Every structure is written in structure tokens, then in C-alpha cells.
Amino acid sequence: MAESDQAKWVEALRGAGLRLTRQRLAMVECFADDVSHPTAQALHARLCARFPGISVATVYNTLSALTAIGACRKLELGGASRFDPNVTPHDHAVCDDCGRVRDVQRARRAAATVPGFEVHRVERVFRGLCAQCARAARV
Ligand SMILES: [Zn+2]
Ligand SMILES: [Zn+2]
């Protein structure tokens, strides 16, 4: 993750009145390059390995502060909310079986089709089976 992004996130947390604890900074680091679109629980489980005392509430309020300033996106794809550190406009492909969420970069094409159009949000969700689950379903 670029230094400037990290600075932006740290600034967001400060702006939200949250103390910049080691736990929160570790969370920013851990989540920034995460492509798995984790739920707060999943992120919490991962952080617990490094910070056994970290609370789910800390993870939640850090994520909502980052969401509030647009440093990450909250995704409602059914089930628990997922969080996406990639805020460039893109779609999602969701596996009905294992729940894996992958990025689909269609929005870039939309922007290219309508020159000058600035895409702010894309809501489309592709649902189906990921390659692994499709393979498993066939045997
Ligand atoms: Zn799957
Ligand atoms: Zn995404």
C-alpha cells in the first residue's frame, strides 16, 4: 500500500476521534491490501493472532470510521457486511457455495465507453460458483 494511502487512513482515524493504538495501526496494515473482502469477524480473527486482546468493537469502529470517510467500502452482499479497501469502482463476483468474493473490473470499461464520465459507484453483483466450487460440484 502506498505511503500516502496509509497516511490518509491514519488521518481518517484521527479525524473520527479514535486513538491511534498499535492495534488500530496493525489493522490498517492488515486490511489495506486485503483482497478477500473480509467481514469484521474475519478481520478480527486474523488480528487476534497478533493481538490476542483486540476486541470486535475496536475492529468495528475502526472499519466504520474508514467507511465514513470513503477510505474503504462496506458491501452488503447478503449475510454479514463485508469490507473492501479497494475504493476504485468495480463489480463483485460472489460464489454461492463458499461465499468467496472476487473483484470484477467492468467499471473501467464503462468509463472508457462514455469518455469523461466519472464512475462513483457500481452496484452490480455477479453470483454463481467460483472455479473451485464448480469443480467440486461436478465430481
Ligand atoms: Zn466457491
Ligand atoms: Zn471489491
GROMACS .gro file of C-alpha atoms and ligand atoms in nm:
model
  141
    1MET     CA    1   0.000   0.000   0.000
    2ALA     CA    2   0.126   0.346  -0.088
    3GLU     CA    3   0.256   0.564   0.192
    4SER     CA    4   0.005   0.836   0.107
    5ASP     CA    5  -0.288   0.593   0.140
    6GLN     CA    6  -0.170   0.484   0.478
    7ALA     CA    7  -0.136   0.847   0.583
    8LYS     CA    8  -0.491   0.910   0.462
    9TRP     CA    9  -0.625   0.624   0.668
   10VAL     CA   10  -0.436   0.733   0.977
   11GLU     CA   11  -0.574   1.084   0.925
   12ALA     CA   12  -0.927   0.940   0.896
   13LEU     CA   13  -0.897   0.759   1.226
   14ARG     CA   14  -0.763   1.070   1.394
   15GLY     CA   15  -1.047   1.274   1.243
   16ALA     CA   16  -1.301   1.028   1.381
   17GLY     CA   17  -1.154   1.087   1.726
   18LEU     CA   18  -1.011   0.737   1.753
   19ARG     CA   19  -0.684   0.686   1.933
   20LEU     CA   20  -0.409   0.552   1.710
   21THR     CA   21  -0.329   0.246   1.909
   22ARG     CA   22  -0.086  -0.020   1.790
   23GLN     CA   23  -0.387  -0.244   1.735
   24ARG     CA   24  -0.556   0.005   1.504
   25LEU     CA   25  -0.238   0.069   1.308
   26ALA     CA   26  -0.187  -0.306   1.271
   27MET     CA   27  -0.543  -0.333   1.150
   28VAL     CA   28  -0.488  -0.065   0.885
   29GLU     CA   29  -0.178  -0.251   0.771
   30CYS     CA   30  -0.352  -0.588   0.772
   31PHE     CA   31  -0.666  -0.469   0.592
   32ALA     CA   32  -0.516  -0.228   0.337
   33ASP     CA   33  -0.401  -0.494   0.091
   34ASP     CA   34  -0.675  -0.743   0.171
   35VAL     CA   35  -0.846  -0.870  -0.143
   36SER     CA   36  -1.071  -1.118   0.038
   37HIS     CA   37  -1.343  -0.862   0.125
   38PRO     CA   38  -1.341  -0.971   0.489
   39THR     CA   39  -1.624  -0.939   0.736
   40ALA     CA   40  -1.541  -0.760   1.061
   41GLN     CA   41  -1.537  -1.102   1.228
   42ALA     CA   42  -1.289  -1.244   0.977
   43LEU     CA   43  -1.060  -0.944   1.021
   44HIS     CA   44  -1.091  -0.973   1.396
   45ALA     CA   45  -0.997  -1.343   1.385
   46ARG     CA   46  -0.687  -1.263   1.180
   47LEU     CA   47  -0.579  -0.978   1.411
   48CYS     CA   48  -0.627  -1.195   1.718
   49ALA     CA   49  -0.321  -1.393   1.617
   50ARG     CA   50  -0.109  -1.080   1.663
   51PHE     CA   51  -0.310  -0.903   1.931
   52PRO     CA   52  -0.490  -1.157   2.148
   53GLY     CA   53  -0.668  -0.880   2.339
   54ILE     CA   54  -0.816  -0.688   2.044
   55SER     CA   55  -1.193  -0.650   2.072
   56VAL     CA   56  -1.453  -0.691   1.797
   57ALA     CA   57  -1.574  -0.341   1.890
   58THR     CA   58  -1.232  -0.195   1.803
   59VAL     CA   59  -1.242  -0.364   1.464
   60TYR     CA   60  -1.598  -0.243   1.404
   61ASN     CA   61  -1.544   0.121   1.498
   62THR     CA   62  -1.219   0.138   1.301
   63LEU     CA   63  -1.395  -0.003   0.995
   64SER     CA   64  -1.688   0.237   1.026
   65ALA     CA   65  -1.453   0.534   1.060
   66LEU     CA   66  -1.270   0.427   0.743
   67THR     CA   67  -1.602   0.370   0.564
   68ALA     CA   68  -1.736   0.709   0.672
   69ILE     CA   69  -1.455   0.899   0.503
   70GLY     CA   70  -1.459   0.675   0.196
   71ALA     CA   71  -1.127   0.503   0.266
   72CYS     CA   72  -1.300   0.168   0.232
   73ARG     CA   73  -1.634   0.039   0.113
   74LYS     CA   74  -1.895  -0.151   0.306
   75LEU     CA   75  -2.054  -0.422   0.094
   76GLU     CA   76  -2.396  -0.570   0.162
   77LEU     CA   77  -2.392  -0.895  -0.030
   78GLY     CA   78  -2.622  -1.092   0.199
   79GLY     CA   79  -2.508  -1.220   0.537
   80ALA     CA   80  -2.261  -1.016   0.739
   81SER     CA   81  -2.133  -0.688   0.588
   82ARG     CA   82  -1.803  -0.719   0.410
   83PHE     CA   83  -1.538  -0.451   0.380
   84ASP     CA   84  -1.339  -0.363   0.072
   85PRO     CA   85  -1.023  -0.150   0.091
   86ASN     CA   86  -1.037  -0.110  -0.288
   87VAL     CA   87  -1.248   0.203  -0.343
   88THR     CA   88  -1.194   0.228  -0.718
   89PRO     CA   89  -1.529   0.149  -0.886
   90HIS     CA   90  -1.566  -0.220  -0.956
   91ASP     CA   91  -1.820  -0.503  -0.951
   92HIS     CA   92  -1.815  -0.820  -0.746
   93ALA     CA   93  -1.848  -1.188  -0.828
   94VAL     CA   94  -1.984  -1.384  -0.532
   95CYS     CA   95  -1.964  -1.762  -0.501
   96ASP     CA   96  -2.297  -1.907  -0.380
   97ASP     CA   97  -2.119  -2.202  -0.227
   98CYS     CA   98  -1.811  -2.085  -0.035
   99GLY     CA   99  -1.900  -1.714  -0.029
  100ARG     CA  100  -1.571  -1.605  -0.185
  101VAL     CA  101  -1.592  -1.251  -0.327
  102ARG     CA  102  -1.376  -1.152  -0.623
  103ASP     CA  103  -1.336  -0.817  -0.796
  104VAL     CA  104  -1.467  -0.767  -1.149
  105GLN     CA  105  -1.318  -0.469  -1.327
  106ARG     CA  106  -1.607  -0.382  -1.557
  107ALA     CA  107  -1.645  -0.026  -1.438
  108ARG     CA  108  -1.324   0.070  -1.615
  109ARG     CA  109  -1.485  -0.029  -1.941
  110ALA     CA  110  -1.794   0.180  -1.863
  111ALA     CA  111  -1.574   0.480  -1.803
  112ALA     CA  112  -1.395   0.415  -2.132
  113THR     CA  113  -1.726   0.384  -2.322
  114VAL     CA  114  -1.853   0.720  -2.202
  115PRO     CA  115  -1.550   0.947  -2.222
  116GLY     CA  116  -1.519   1.186  -1.934
  117PHE     CA  117  -1.776   1.003  -1.726
  118GLU     CA  118  -1.656   0.958  -1.371
  119VAL     CA  119  -1.786   0.636  -1.216
  120HIS     CA  120  -1.852   0.676  -0.846
  121ARG     CA  121  -2.034   0.359  -0.761
  122VAL     CA  122  -2.126   0.032  -0.926
  123GLU     CA  123  -2.387  -0.190  -0.768
  124ARG     CA  124  -2.383  -0.495  -0.990
  125VAL     CA  125  -2.311  -0.831  -0.829
  126PHE     CA  126  -2.237  -1.149  -1.023
  127ARG     CA  127  -2.349  -1.460  -0.838
  128GLY     CA  128  -2.256  -1.817  -0.915
  129LEU     CA  129  -1.984  -2.066  -0.829
  130CYS     CA  130  -1.613  -1.998  -0.811
  131ALA     CA  131  -1.388  -2.230  -1.012
  132GLN     CA  132  -1.306  -2.439  -0.708
  133CYS     CA  133  -1.670  -2.492  -0.607
  134ALA     CA  134  -1.781  -2.554  -0.966
  135ARG     CA  135  -1.517  -2.825  -0.993
  136ALA     CA  136  -1.624  -2.978  -0.663
  137ALA     CA  137  -1.989  -2.972  -0.774
  138ARG     CA  138  -1.906  -3.165  -1.090
  139VAL     CA  139  -1.742  -3.465  -0.923
  140ZN      ZN  140  -1.671  -2.114  -0.411
  141ZN      ZN  141  -1.401  -0.543  -0.427
   0.00000   0.00000   0.00000
